Coordinates of N, CA and C in Angstrom, one line a residue:
M1 N -60.5 -0.8 54.7 CA -61.2 0.3 54.0 C -62.7 0.0 54.0
T2 N -63.5 0.9 54.5 CA -64.9 0.7 54.7 C -65.7 1.8 54.0
T3 N -66.9 1.5 53.6 CA -67.8 2.5 53.0 C -69.1 2.5 53.8
E4 N -69.6 3.7 54.1 CA -70.8 3.8 54.9 C -71.7 4.9 54.3
H5 N -73.0 4.6 54.2 CA -73.9 5.7 53.8 C -74.3 6.5 55.0
E6 N -74.5 7.8 54.8 CA -74.8 8.7 55.8 C -76.2 8.6 56.2
H7 N -76.5 8.7 57.5 CA -77.9 8.8 58.0 C -78.2 10.2 58.3
E8 N -79.3 10.4 58.9 CA -79.8 11.8 59.1 C -78.8 12.6 60.0
F9 N -78.3 11.9 61.0 CA -77.4 12.6 62.0 C -76.0 11.9 61.9
E10 N -75.0 12.7 62.2 CA -73.6 12.3 62.3 C -73.1 12.4 63.7
A11 N -72.3 11.4 64.1 CA -71.7 11.5 65.4 C -70.8 12.8 65.6
A12 N -70.2 13.2 64.5 CA -69.4 14.4 64.4 C -69.4 14.8 63.0
P13 N -69.2 16.1 62.7 CA -69.2 16.6 61.3 C -68.2 15.8 60.5
G14 N -68.7 15.1 59.4 CA -67.9 14.4 58.5 C -67.6 13.0 58.9
L15 N -68.1 12.5 60.1 CA -67.8 11.2 60.6 C -69.1 10.4 60.9
P16 N -69.2 9.2 60.3 CA -70.5 8.5 60.5 C -70.6 7.9 61.9
E17 N -69.6 7.9 62.7 CA -69.6 7.4 64.1 C -68.6 8.0 64.9
A18 N -68.7 7.9 66.2 CA -67.8 8.5 67.1 C -66.4 7.9 66.9
L19 N -65.3 8.7 67.1 CA -64.0 8.2 67.0 C -63.7 7.3 68.2
P20 N -62.9 6.2 67.9 CA -62.6 5.3 69.0 C -61.6 6.0 69.9
P21 N -61.4 5.4 71.1 CA -60.4 6.0 72.0 C -59.0 6.1 71.4
G22 N -58.3 7.2 71.6 CA -57.0 7.3 71.1 C -56.9 8.0 69.7
E23 N -58.0 8.1 69.0 CA -58.1 8.7 67.7 C -58.6 10.1 67.8
K24 N -58.0 11.0 67.1 CA -58.4 12.4 67.2 C -58.3 13.1 65.8
I25 N -59.1 14.1 65.6 CA -59.1 14.9 64.4 C -57.9 15.8 64.4
L26 N -57.1 15.7 63.3 CA -56.0 16.6 63.1 C -56.3 17.8 62.1
W27 N -57.2 17.5 61.2 CA -57.5 18.5 60.1 C -58.9 18.2 59.5
Q28 N -59.6 19.2 59.2 CA -60.8 19.1 58.4 C -60.9 20.2 57.4
G29 N -61.5 19.9 56.2 CA -61.6 20.9 55.2 C -62.6 20.5 54.1
A30 N -62.9 21.4 53.3 CA -63.9 21.1 52.2 C -63.4 21.8 50.9
P31 N -63.8 21.4 49.8 CA -63.4 22.1 48.5 C -63.9 23.5 48.5
H32 N -63.1 24.4 47.8 CA -63.6 25.7 47.6 C -64.4 25.7 46.3
W33 N -65.7 26.1 46.3 CA -66.6 25.8 45.2 C -66.2 26.4 43.9
T34 N -65.6 27.6 43.9 CA -65.2 28.2 42.6 C -64.0 27.5 42.0
T35 N -63.1 27.1 42.9 CA -62.0 26.3 42.3 C -62.4 24.9 41.8
L36 N -63.4 24.3 42.6 CA -63.9 23.1 42.1 C -64.7 23.2 40.8
A37 N -65.4 24.3 40.6 CA -66.1 24.5 39.4 C -65.1 24.7 38.2
L38 N -64.0 25.4 38.4 CA -63.0 25.7 37.4 C -62.2 24.4 37.1
R39 N -61.8 23.7 38.1 CA -60.8 22.6 37.8 C -61.4 21.2 37.7
A40 N -62.6 21.0 38.3 CA -63.2 19.7 38.3 C -64.3 19.7 37.2
Y41 N -65.1 20.7 37.2 CA -66.3 20.8 36.3 C -65.9 21.6 35.0
H42 N -64.8 22.2 35.0 CA -64.3 22.8 33.7 C -65.2 23.9 33.2
V43 N -65.7 24.8 34.1 CA -66.6 25.8 33.7 C -65.9 26.8 32.8
R44 N -64.7 27.0 32.9 CA -64.0 27.9 32.0 C -64.0 27.4 30.6
G45 N -63.7 26.1 30.5 CA -63.7 25.5 29.1 C -65.1 25.5 28.5
L46 N -66.1 25.3 29.3 CA -67.5 25.3 28.8 C -67.8 26.7 28.3
A47 N -67.4 27.7 29.1 CA -67.7 29.1 28.7 C -67.0 29.5 27.4
I48 N -65.8 29.0 27.2 CA -65.1 29.3 26.0 C -65.8 28.6 24.8
Y49 N -66.2 27.4 25.1 CA -66.9 26.6 24.0 C -68.2 27.3 23.6
F50 N -69.0 27.7 24.5 CA -70.2 28.4 24.2 C -70.0 29.8 23.6
G51 N -68.9 30.4 24.0 CA -68.5 31.7 23.5 C -68.2 31.6 22.0
V52 N -67.4 30.6 21.7 CA -67.0 30.3 20.3 C -68.2 30.1 19.4
L53 N -69.2 29.3 19.9 CA -70.4 29.0 19.2 C -71.2 30.2 18.9
L54 N -71.3 31.1 19.9 CA -72.1 32.3 19.7 C -71.4 33.3 18.8
I55 N -70.1 33.4 18.9 CA -69.3 34.2 17.9 C -69.5 33.7 16.5
W56 N -69.4 32.4 16.4 CA -69.6 31.8 15.0 C -70.9 32.1 14.5
R57 N -72.0 32.0 15.3 CA -73.3 32.2 14.9 C -73.5 33.7 14.5
L58 N -72.9 34.6 15.3 CA -73.0 36.0 15.0 C -72.3 36.3 13.7
A59 N -71.1 35.7 13.5 CA -70.4 35.9 12.2 C -71.2 35.5 11.0
V60 N -71.9 34.4 11.2 CA -72.8 33.9 10.1 C -73.9 34.9 9.7
L61 N -74.4 35.5 10.8 CA -75.5 36.5 10.6 C -74.9 37.7 9.8
F62 N -73.7 38.2 10.2 CA -73.1 39.3 9.5 C -72.8 38.9 8.0
A63 N -72.3 37.7 7.9 CA -71.9 37.3 6.5 C -73.2 37.2 5.6
D64 N -74.3 36.9 6.2 CA -75.6 36.8 5.4 C -76.3 38.2 5.3
G65 N -75.6 39.2 5.8 CA -76.2 40.6 5.6 C -77.3 40.8 6.6
A66 N -77.2 40.2 7.8 CA -78.3 40.5 8.8 C -78.4 41.9 9.3
P67 N -77.2 42.6 9.4 CA -77.3 44.0 9.9 C -78.1 44.9 9.0
E68 N -78.0 44.7 7.6 CA -78.8 45.5 6.7 C -80.2 45.0 6.6
Q69 N -80.4 43.7 6.7 CA -81.8 43.2 6.6 C -82.1 42.3 7.8
P70 N -82.5 43.0 8.9 CA -82.7 42.3 10.2 C -83.7 41.1 10.0
D71 N -83.3 40.0 10.6 CA -84.1 38.8 10.6 C -84.5 38.5 12.1
A72 N -85.7 38.7 12.4 CA -86.1 38.5 13.8 C -85.8 37.1 14.3
N73 N -86.1 36.1 13.4 CA -85.9 34.7 13.8 C -84.5 34.4 14.0
A74 N -83.6 35.0 13.2 CA -82.1 34.7 13.4 C -81.6 35.2 14.7
Y75 N -82.1 36.5 15.0 CA -81.6 37.1 16.3 C -82.3 36.3 17.5
L76 N -83.5 35.8 17.3 CA -84.2 35.1 18.3 C -83.4 33.8 18.6
V77 N -83.0 33.1 17.6 CA -82.2 31.9 17.8 C -80.9 32.2 18.5
L78 N -80.3 33.3 18.1 CA -79.0 33.7 18.8 C -79.3 34.0 20.3
G79 N -80.4 34.7 20.6 CA -80.7 34.9 22.0 C -81.0 33.7 22.8
V80 N -81.7 32.7 22.1 CA -82.0 31.5 22.8 C -80.7 30.7 23.1
L81 N -79.8 30.7 22.1 CA -78.5 30.0 22.3 C -77.7 30.6 23.5
A82 N -77.7 32.0 23.5 CA -77.0 32.6 24.6 C -77.7 32.3 26.0
G83 N -79.0 32.3 26.0 CA -79.7 31.9 27.2 C -79.4 30.5 27.7
L84 N -79.4 29.6 26.7 CA -79.1 28.2 27.1 C -77.7 28.0 27.6
A85 N -76.8 28.8 27.0 CA -75.4 28.7 27.5 C -75.2 29.2 28.9
L86 N -75.9 30.4 29.2 CA -75.8 30.9 30.5 C -76.5 30.0 31.5
A87 N -77.6 29.4 31.1 CA -78.3 28.4 32.0 C -77.5 27.2 32.3
T88 N -76.8 26.7 31.3 CA -75.9 25.5 31.5 C -74.8 25.9 32.4
L89 N -74.1 27.0 32.2 CA -73.0 27.4 33.1 C -73.6 27.6 34.5
G90 N -74.7 28.1 34.7 CA -75.3 28.3 36.0 C -75.6 27.0 36.7
V91 N -76.1 26.0 36.0 CA -76.4 24.7 36.6 C -75.1 24.1 37.0
V92 N -74.1 24.1 36.2 CA -72.8 23.5 36.5 C -72.2 24.2 37.8
C93 N -72.3 25.5 37.8 CA -71.8 26.2 39.0 C -72.6 25.8 40.3
L94 N -73.9 25.6 40.1 CA -74.7 25.2 41.2 C -74.3 23.8 41.7
I95 N -74.1 22.9 40.8 CA -73.6 21.6 41.2 C -72.3 21.6 41.9
A96 N -71.4 22.5 41.4 CA -70.1 22.6 42.1 C -70.3 23.2 43.5
W97 N -71.2 24.2 43.7 CA -71.5 24.7 45.0 C -72.1 23.7 45.9
L98 N -73.0 22.9 45.4 CA -73.6 21.9 46.2 C -72.6 20.8 46.6
A99 N -71.8 20.5 45.7 CA -70.7 19.5 46.0 C -69.8 20.0 47.1
S100 N -69.5 21.3 47.0 CA -68.6 21.9 48.1 C -69.3 21.9 49.4
R101 N -70.6 22.2 49.4 CA -71.3 22.3 50.7 C -71.5 20.9 51.4
T102 N -71.6 19.9 50.6 CA -71.9 18.6 51.2 C -70.6 17.7 51.4
T103 N -69.5 18.2 50.9 CA -68.2 17.4 51.0 C -67.5 17.9 52.3
L104 N -66.9 16.9 53.0 CA -66.0 17.2 54.1 C -64.9 16.2 54.2
Y105 N -63.7 16.7 54.1 CA -62.5 15.8 54.3 C -62.0 15.9 55.7
T106 N -61.6 14.7 56.3 CA -61.1 14.7 57.6 C -59.9 13.8 57.7
I107 N -58.9 14.4 58.3 CA -57.6 13.6 58.6 C -57.5 13.4 60.1
T108 N -57.4 12.2 60.5 CA -57.2 11.9 61.9 C -55.8 11.3 62.0
N109 N -55.4 10.9 63.2 CA -54.1 10.3 63.4 C -54.0 8.9 63.0
R110 N -55.1 8.3 62.4 CA -55.1 7.0 62.0 C -55.6 6.8 60.5
R111 N -56.4 7.7 60.0 CA -57.0 7.5 58.7 C -57.4 8.8 58.1
V112 N -57.9 8.7 56.8 CA -58.5 9.8 56.1 C -59.9 9.4 55.8
V113 N -60.8 10.4 56.1 CA -62.3 10.1 55.9 C -62.8 11.1 54.9
M114 N -63.5 10.6 53.9 CA -64.1 11.5 52.9 C -65.6 11.3 52.8
R115 N -66.3 12.4 53.2 CA -67.7 12.4 53.1 C -68.1 13.1 51.8
L116 N -68.8 12.3 50.9 CA -69.1 12.8 49.6 C -70.5 12.7 49.2
G117 N -71.0 13.3 48.2 CA -72.3 13.1 47.7 C -73.3 14.3 48.0
V118 N -74.1 14.6 47.0 CA -75.0 15.7 47.1 C -76.4 15.1 47.5
V119 N -76.9 14.2 46.7 CA -78.2 13.6 46.9 C -78.0 12.4 47.9
L120 N -77.1 11.5 47.6 CA -76.8 10.3 48.4 C -75.4 10.5 49.0
C121 N -75.3 10.8 50.2 CA -74.0 10.9 50.9 C -73.4 9.6 51.2
I122 N -72.1 9.5 51.0 CA -71.4 8.2 51.2 C -70.1 8.6 51.9
T123 N -69.6 7.8 52.8 CA -68.4 8.1 53.5 C -67.3 7.0 53.2
F124 N -66.1 7.4 52.9 CA -65.0 6.5 52.6 C -64.0 6.6 53.8
N125 N -63.8 5.5 54.5 CA -62.8 5.5 55.5 C -61.5 4.8 54.9
L126 N -60.4 5.6 54.9 CA -59.2 5.1 54.3 C -58.1 5.1 55.4
P127 N -57.9 3.9 56.1 CA -56.8 3.8 57.1 C -55.5 4.0 56.4
F128 N -54.5 4.5 57.2 CA -53.2 4.8 56.6 C -52.6 3.5 56.1
S129 N -53.0 2.3 56.6 CA -52.4 1.1 56.1 C -52.8 0.8 54.7
V130 N -53.8 1.4 54.1 CA -54.2 1.1 52.7 C -53.7 2.2 51.8
I131 N -53.1 3.3 52.3 CA -52.6 4.4 51.5 C -51.1 4.2 51.2
E132 N -50.8 4.1 49.9 CA -49.4 3.9 49.5 C -48.6 5.2 49.4
T133 N -49.2 6.2 48.7 CA -48.5 7.4 48.6 C -49.5 8.6 48.6
V134 N -49.1 9.8 48.9 CA -49.9 11.0 48.8 C -49.2 12.0 47.9
A135 N -49.9 12.5 46.9 CA -49.3 13.4 45.9 C -50.0 14.8 46.1
L136 N -49.2 15.8 46.1 CA -49.7 17.2 46.3 C -49.5 17.9 44.9
R137 N -50.6 18.4 44.4 CA -50.6 19.3 43.2 C -51.0 20.7 43.6
R138 N -50.1 21.6 43.5 CA -50.3 23.0 44.0 C -50.7 23.9 42.8
Y139 N -51.6 24.9 43.2 CA -51.9 26.0 42.3 C -52.1 27.2 43.2
G140 N -51.5 28.3 42.8 CA -51.5 29.5 43.7 C -50.6 29.3 44.9
K141 N -50.8 30.2 45.9 CA -49.9 30.2 47.0 C -50.2 29.0 48.0
T142 N -51.5 28.8 48.2 CA -51.8 27.7 49.2 C -52.8 26.7 48.7
G143 N -53.4 27.0 47.5 CA -54.4 26.0 46.9 C -53.7 24.8 46.4
G144 N -54.5 23.7 46.3 CA -54.0 22.5 45.7 C -54.9 21.3 45.9
D145 N -54.5 20.2 45.5 CA -55.2 18.9 45.6 C -54.2 17.9 46.3
L146 N -54.8 16.9 47.0 CA -54.1 15.8 47.6 C -54.6 14.5 47.0
A147 N -53.8 13.8 46.3 CA -54.3 12.5 45.7 C -53.7 11.4 46.5
L148 N -54.5 10.4 46.8 CA -54.2 9.3 47.6 C -54.1 8.0 46.8
R149 N -52.9 7.5 46.6 CA -52.8 6.2 45.8 C -53.0 5.1 46.8
L150 N -53.9 4.2 46.5 CA -54.2 3.1 47.4 C -53.4 1.8 47.1
K151 N -53.0 1.1 48.1 CA -52.3 -0.2 47.9 C -53.2 -1.2 47.3
R152 N -52.7 -2.0 46.4 CA -53.5 -3.1 45.8 C -53.7 -4.1 46.9
P153 N -54.9 -4.8 46.8 CA -56.0 -4.7 45.8 C -57.1 -3.7 46.2
N154 N -56.8 -2.8 47.1 CA -57.8 -1.8 47.5 C -58.2 -0.9 46.3
K155 N -59.5 -0.7 46.1 CA -59.9 0.1 44.9 C -61.3 0.6 45.1
I156 N -61.5 1.8 44.7 CA -62.8 2.5 44.7 C -63.2 2.9 43.3
A157 N -64.4 2.5 42.9 CA -64.8 2.8 41.6 C -64.8 4.3 41.3
I158 N -64.4 4.7 40.1 CA -64.3 6.1 39.7 C -65.6 6.8 39.8
F159 N -66.7 6.1 39.5 CA -68.0 6.7 39.5 C -68.5 7.0 40.9
H160 N -68.0 6.3 41.9 CA -68.3 6.6 43.3 C -67.5 7.9 43.8
L161 N -66.3 8.1 43.2 CA -65.5 9.2 43.7 C -65.7 10.5 43.0
W162 N -65.9 10.5 41.7 CA -65.9 11.7 40.9 C -66.8 12.7 41.5
P163 N -66.4 14.0 41.5 CA -65.2 14.5 41.0 C -64.0 14.5 42.0
H164 N -64.1 13.7 43.1 CA -63.1 13.7 44.1 C -62.1 12.6 43.8
A165 N -61.6 12.6 42.5 CA -60.7 11.5 42.1 C -59.6 12.2 41.2
R166 N -58.4 11.6 41.2 CA -57.4 12.2 40.4 C -57.7 12.0 38.9
P167 N -57.6 13.0 38.1 CA -57.9 12.9 36.7 C -57.1 11.9 35.9
W168 N -57.8 11.2 35.0 CA -57.2 10.2 34.1 C -56.6 9.0 34.8
R169 N -57.0 8.7 36.0 CA -56.6 7.5 36.7 C -57.8 6.6 36.7
L170 N -58.1 6.0 35.5 CA -59.3 5.2 35.4 C -59.1 3.8 35.8
A171 N -58.0 3.2 35.4 CA -57.8 1.8 35.8 C -57.6 1.6 37.3
E172 N -56.9 2.5 37.9 CA -56.7 2.5 39.3 C -57.0 3.8 39.9
P173 N -58.3 4.1 40.2 CA -58.7 5.4 40.6 C -58.0 5.8 42.0
E174 N -57.6 7.1 42.1 CA -57.0 7.6 43.3 C -57.9 8.6 43.9
P175 N -58.4 8.4 45.1 CA -59.2 9.4 45.8 C -58.4 10.7 45.9
M176 N -59.1 11.8 45.8 CA -58.4 13.1 45.8 C -59.2 14.1 46.7
L177 N -58.4 14.8 47.6 CA -59.0 15.9 48.3 C -58.8 17.1 47.4
R178 N -59.9 17.6 46.8 CA -59.8 18.6 45.8 C -60.1 20.0 46.3
A179 N -59.5 20.9 45.5 CA -59.7 22.4 45.6 C -59.6 22.8 47.1
L180 N -58.5 22.4 47.7 CA -58.2 22.8 49.1 C -57.6 24.2 49.1
T181 N -58.0 25.0 50.1 CA -57.4 26.4 50.2 C -56.1 26.3 51.0
D182 N -55.8 25.2 51.7 CA -54.6 25.1 52.5 C -54.0 23.7 52.3
A183 N -53.8 23.4 51.0 CA -53.3 22.1 50.6 C -51.9 21.8 51.2
P184 N -50.9 22.6 51.1 CA -49.6 22.3 51.6 C -49.7 22.0 53.1
A185 N -50.4 22.8 53.9 CA -50.5 22.5 55.3 C -51.2 21.2 55.6
A186 N -52.3 20.9 54.8 CA -53.0 19.6 55.0 C -52.1 18.4 54.6
G187 N -51.3 18.6 53.5 CA -50.4 17.6 53.1 C -49.3 17.3 54.2
E188 N -48.8 18.4 54.8 CA -47.8 18.2 55.9 C -48.4 17.5 57.1
I189 N -49.6 17.9 57.4 CA -50.3 17.2 58.6 C -50.5 15.7 58.3
L190 N -50.9 15.4 57.1 CA -51.1 14.0 56.7 C -49.8 13.2 56.7
A191 N -48.8 13.8 56.1 CA -47.5 13.2 56.1 C -46.9 12.8 57.4
R192 N -47.1 13.8 58.4 CA -46.6 13.5 59.7 C -47.4 12.5 60.5
A193 N -48.7 12.6 60.2 CA -49.6 11.6 60.9 C -49.3 10.2 60.4
M194 N -49.1 10.0 59.1 CA -48.8 8.7 58.5 C -47.4 8.2 59.0
S195 N -46.5 9.2 59.1 CA -45.2 8.8 59.7 C -45.3 8.3 61.1
A196 N -46.0 9.0 61.9 CA -46.2 8.6 63.3 C -46.9 7.3 63.4
A197 N -47.9 7.1 62.6 CA -48.7 5.8 62.7 C -47.9 4.6 62.2
T198 N -47.1 4.8 61.2 CA -46.4 3.7 60.6 C -45.0 3.5 61.3
G199 N -44.5 4.5 61.9 CA -43.2 4.5 62.5 C -42.1 4.7 61.6
I200 N -42.4 5.1 60.3 CA -41.4 5.4 59.3 C -41.3 6.9 59.1
P201 N -40.2 7.5 59.4 CA -40.1 9.0 59.2 C -40.3 9.4 57.8
S202 N -40.9 10.6 57.6 CA -41.1 11.2 56.3 C -40.5 12.6 56.3
A203 N -39.7 12.9 55.3 CA -39.1 14.2 55.2 C -40.2 15.3 54.9
S204 N -39.9 16.5 55.3 CA -40.9 17.6 55.1 C -40.7 18.2 53.7
P205 N -41.8 18.7 53.1 CA -41.7 19.3 51.8 C -40.7 20.5 51.8
S206 N -40.0 20.6 50.7 CA -39.0 21.7 50.6 C -39.8 23.0 50.4
A207 N -39.1 24.1 50.7 CA -39.7 25.4 50.6 C -40.1 25.8 49.2
S208 N -39.4 25.2 48.2 CA -39.7 25.6 46.8 C -41.0 24.9 46.3
T209 N -41.5 23.9 47.0 CA -42.6 23.2 46.5 C -43.8 23.2 47.4
S210 N -43.7 23.8 48.6 CA -44.8 23.8 49.5 C -44.7 25.0 50.4
A211 N -45.8 25.3 51.0 CA -45.8 26.4 52.0 C -45.3 25.9 53.3
S212 N -45.3 26.8 54.3 CA -44.9 26.5 55.7 C -45.7 25.3 56.2
P213 N -45.2 24.3 56.9 CA -45.9 23.2 57.3 C -46.9 23.5 58.4
S214 N -46.8 24.6 59.1 CA -47.7 24.9 60.2 C -49.1 25.3 59.6
A215 N -50.1 24.8 60.2 CA -51.5 25.0 59.8 C -52.1 26.1 60.7
S216 N -53.0 26.9 60.2 CA -53.7 27.9 60.9 C -54.7 27.2 61.8
P217 N -55.2 27.8 63.0 CA -56.1 27.2 63.8 C -57.5 27.0 63.1
S218 N -57.8 27.7 62.2 CA -59.1 27.5 61.5 C -59.1 26.3 60.6
S219 N -57.9 25.9 60.2 CA -57.8 24.8 59.2 C -57.3 23.5 59.8
A220 N -56.8 23.5 61.1 CA -56.3 22.3 61.7 C -56.8 22.2 63.1
Q221 N -57.0 21.0 63.6 CA -57.4 20.8 65.0 C -56.5 19.7 65.6
G222 N -56.2 19.8 66.9 CA -55.4 18.8 67.5 C -53.9 19.2 67.3
T223 N -53.0 18.2 67.5 CA -51.6 18.4 67.4 C -51.1 17.4 66.3
T224 N -49.9 17.8 65.8 CA -49.3 16.9 64.8 C -48.2 16.1 65.4
P225 N -48.2 14.8 65.4 CA -47.1 14.0 66.0 C -45.8 14.2 65.3
G226 N -44.7 14.1 66.1 CA -43.4 14.3 65.5 C -42.9 13.0 64.9
A227 N -41.8 13.1 64.1 CA -41.2 12.0 63.5 C -40.3 11.3 64.4
E228 N -40.3 9.9 64.3 CA -39.4 9.1 65.1 C -38.1 8.9 64.4
P229 N -37.0 8.6 65.2 CA -35.7 8.3 64.6 C -35.8 7.1 63.7
Q230 N -34.9 7.1 62.7 CA -34.9 6.0 61.8 C -34.1 4.8 62.3
A231 N -34.7 3.7 62.3 CA -34.1 2.5 62.7 C -33.1 2.0 61.7
P232 N -32.0 1.2 62.2 CA -31.0 0.8 61.2 C -31.6 -0.2 60.2
G233 N -31.3 0.1 58.9 CA -31.7 -0.8 57.9 C -33.1 -0.5 57.4
E234 N -33.8 0.6 58.0 CA -35.2 0.9 57.7 C -35.2 1.9 56.5
S235 N -36.1 1.6 55.6 CA -36.3 2.5 54.4 C -36.9 3.8 54.9
R236 N -36.5 4.9 54.4 CA -37.0 6.2 54.7 C -37.9 6.8 53.6
P237 N -39.3 6.8 53.8 CA -40.1 7.5 52.8 C -39.7 9.0 52.8
R238 N -39.8 9.6 51.7 CA -39.4 11.0 51.6 C -40.3 11.7 50.7
V239 N -40.3 13.0 50.8 CA -41.0 13.9 49.9 C -40.2 14.1 48.6
Q240 N -40.8 13.7 47.5 CA -40.1 13.8 46.2 C -40.7 14.9 45.4
P241 N -40.1 16.1 45.3 CA -40.6 17.1 44.4 C -40.5 16.8 42.9
S242 N -41.5 17.0 42.2 CA -41.5 16.8 40.7 C -42.2 18.0 40.1
R243 N -41.5 19.0 39.7 CA -42.1 20.2 39.2 C -43.0 20.8 40.2
P244 N -44.3 21.0 39.9 CA -45.2 21.5 40.9 C -45.8 20.5 41.9
R245 N -45.4 19.2 41.8 CA -46.0 18.2 42.5 C -45.0 17.6 43.6
V246 N -45.6 17.2 44.7 CA -44.8 16.7 45.8 C -45.4 15.3 46.1
S247 N -44.6 14.3 46.2 CA -45.1 12.9 46.6 C -44.6 12.6 47.9
V248 N -45.5 12.0 48.7 CA -45.1 11.6 50.1 C -45.4 10.1 50.2
G249 N -44.4 9.2 50.4 CA -44.8 7.8 50.5 C -43.6 6.9 50.4
T250 N -43.6 5.9 49.6 CA -42.6 4.9 49.6 C -41.3 5.6 49.0
P251 N -40.1 5.0 49.3 CA -38.9 5.6 48.8 C -38.8 5.6 47.3
V252 N -38.2 6.6 46.7 CA -38.0 6.7 45.3 C -36.5 6.5 45.0
H253 N -36.2 5.4 44.4 CA -34.8 5.1 44.1 C -34.4 5.6 42.8
S254 N -33.3 6.3 42.8 CA -32.7 6.8 41.5 C -31.9 5.8 40.8

């Protein structure tokens, strides 16, 4: 696992250097900024918080008899609070938009590459050999996140990853491909690529927990390797559905 800071030019979009012979891009994508704002930056929660504060302040004005005896200063304070709330929400949305514009996720037949950062861009190269499991969290028909659990002792600081990290995994941060518009297709491509690279077959997600494994031309590049037959005595990683989540990786023994 390597970390590289971006220079002015990239060998290819999202890649700090040209791919070595035999490696090819299977999929590339970026977060959808509105979904990122809602789910990573919690704009909806902030809006509710500011709304409650403004309603409370307005209720205090009515309780004090403000409609009968208008107080210019009281209404001025209310207007200032509303303006600050809108400005704060606007700044947060702008940050989410910038994060979406500067982020690019890449899946090749050998690794996952995450280019992150608004002011200071940094690229994380995650070979399949350091990825233990991949978890899919779906929302909507095709939207979702892909969380990558790293094998110990590999670790990336949460401050380097956020908001591209699985929530509440502070002790062992998990890189996350967030706010994808084609998460099930990207997860299927990643599962098959890891299966082909490691030689251990991986089952496909069931229809109840993911969409069709085929990816559209706009969201995937290259071809997806097929699974190899299972060797005698070899463990079979499988997709384990758990409510809205799908895990792809090491076997889960009941």
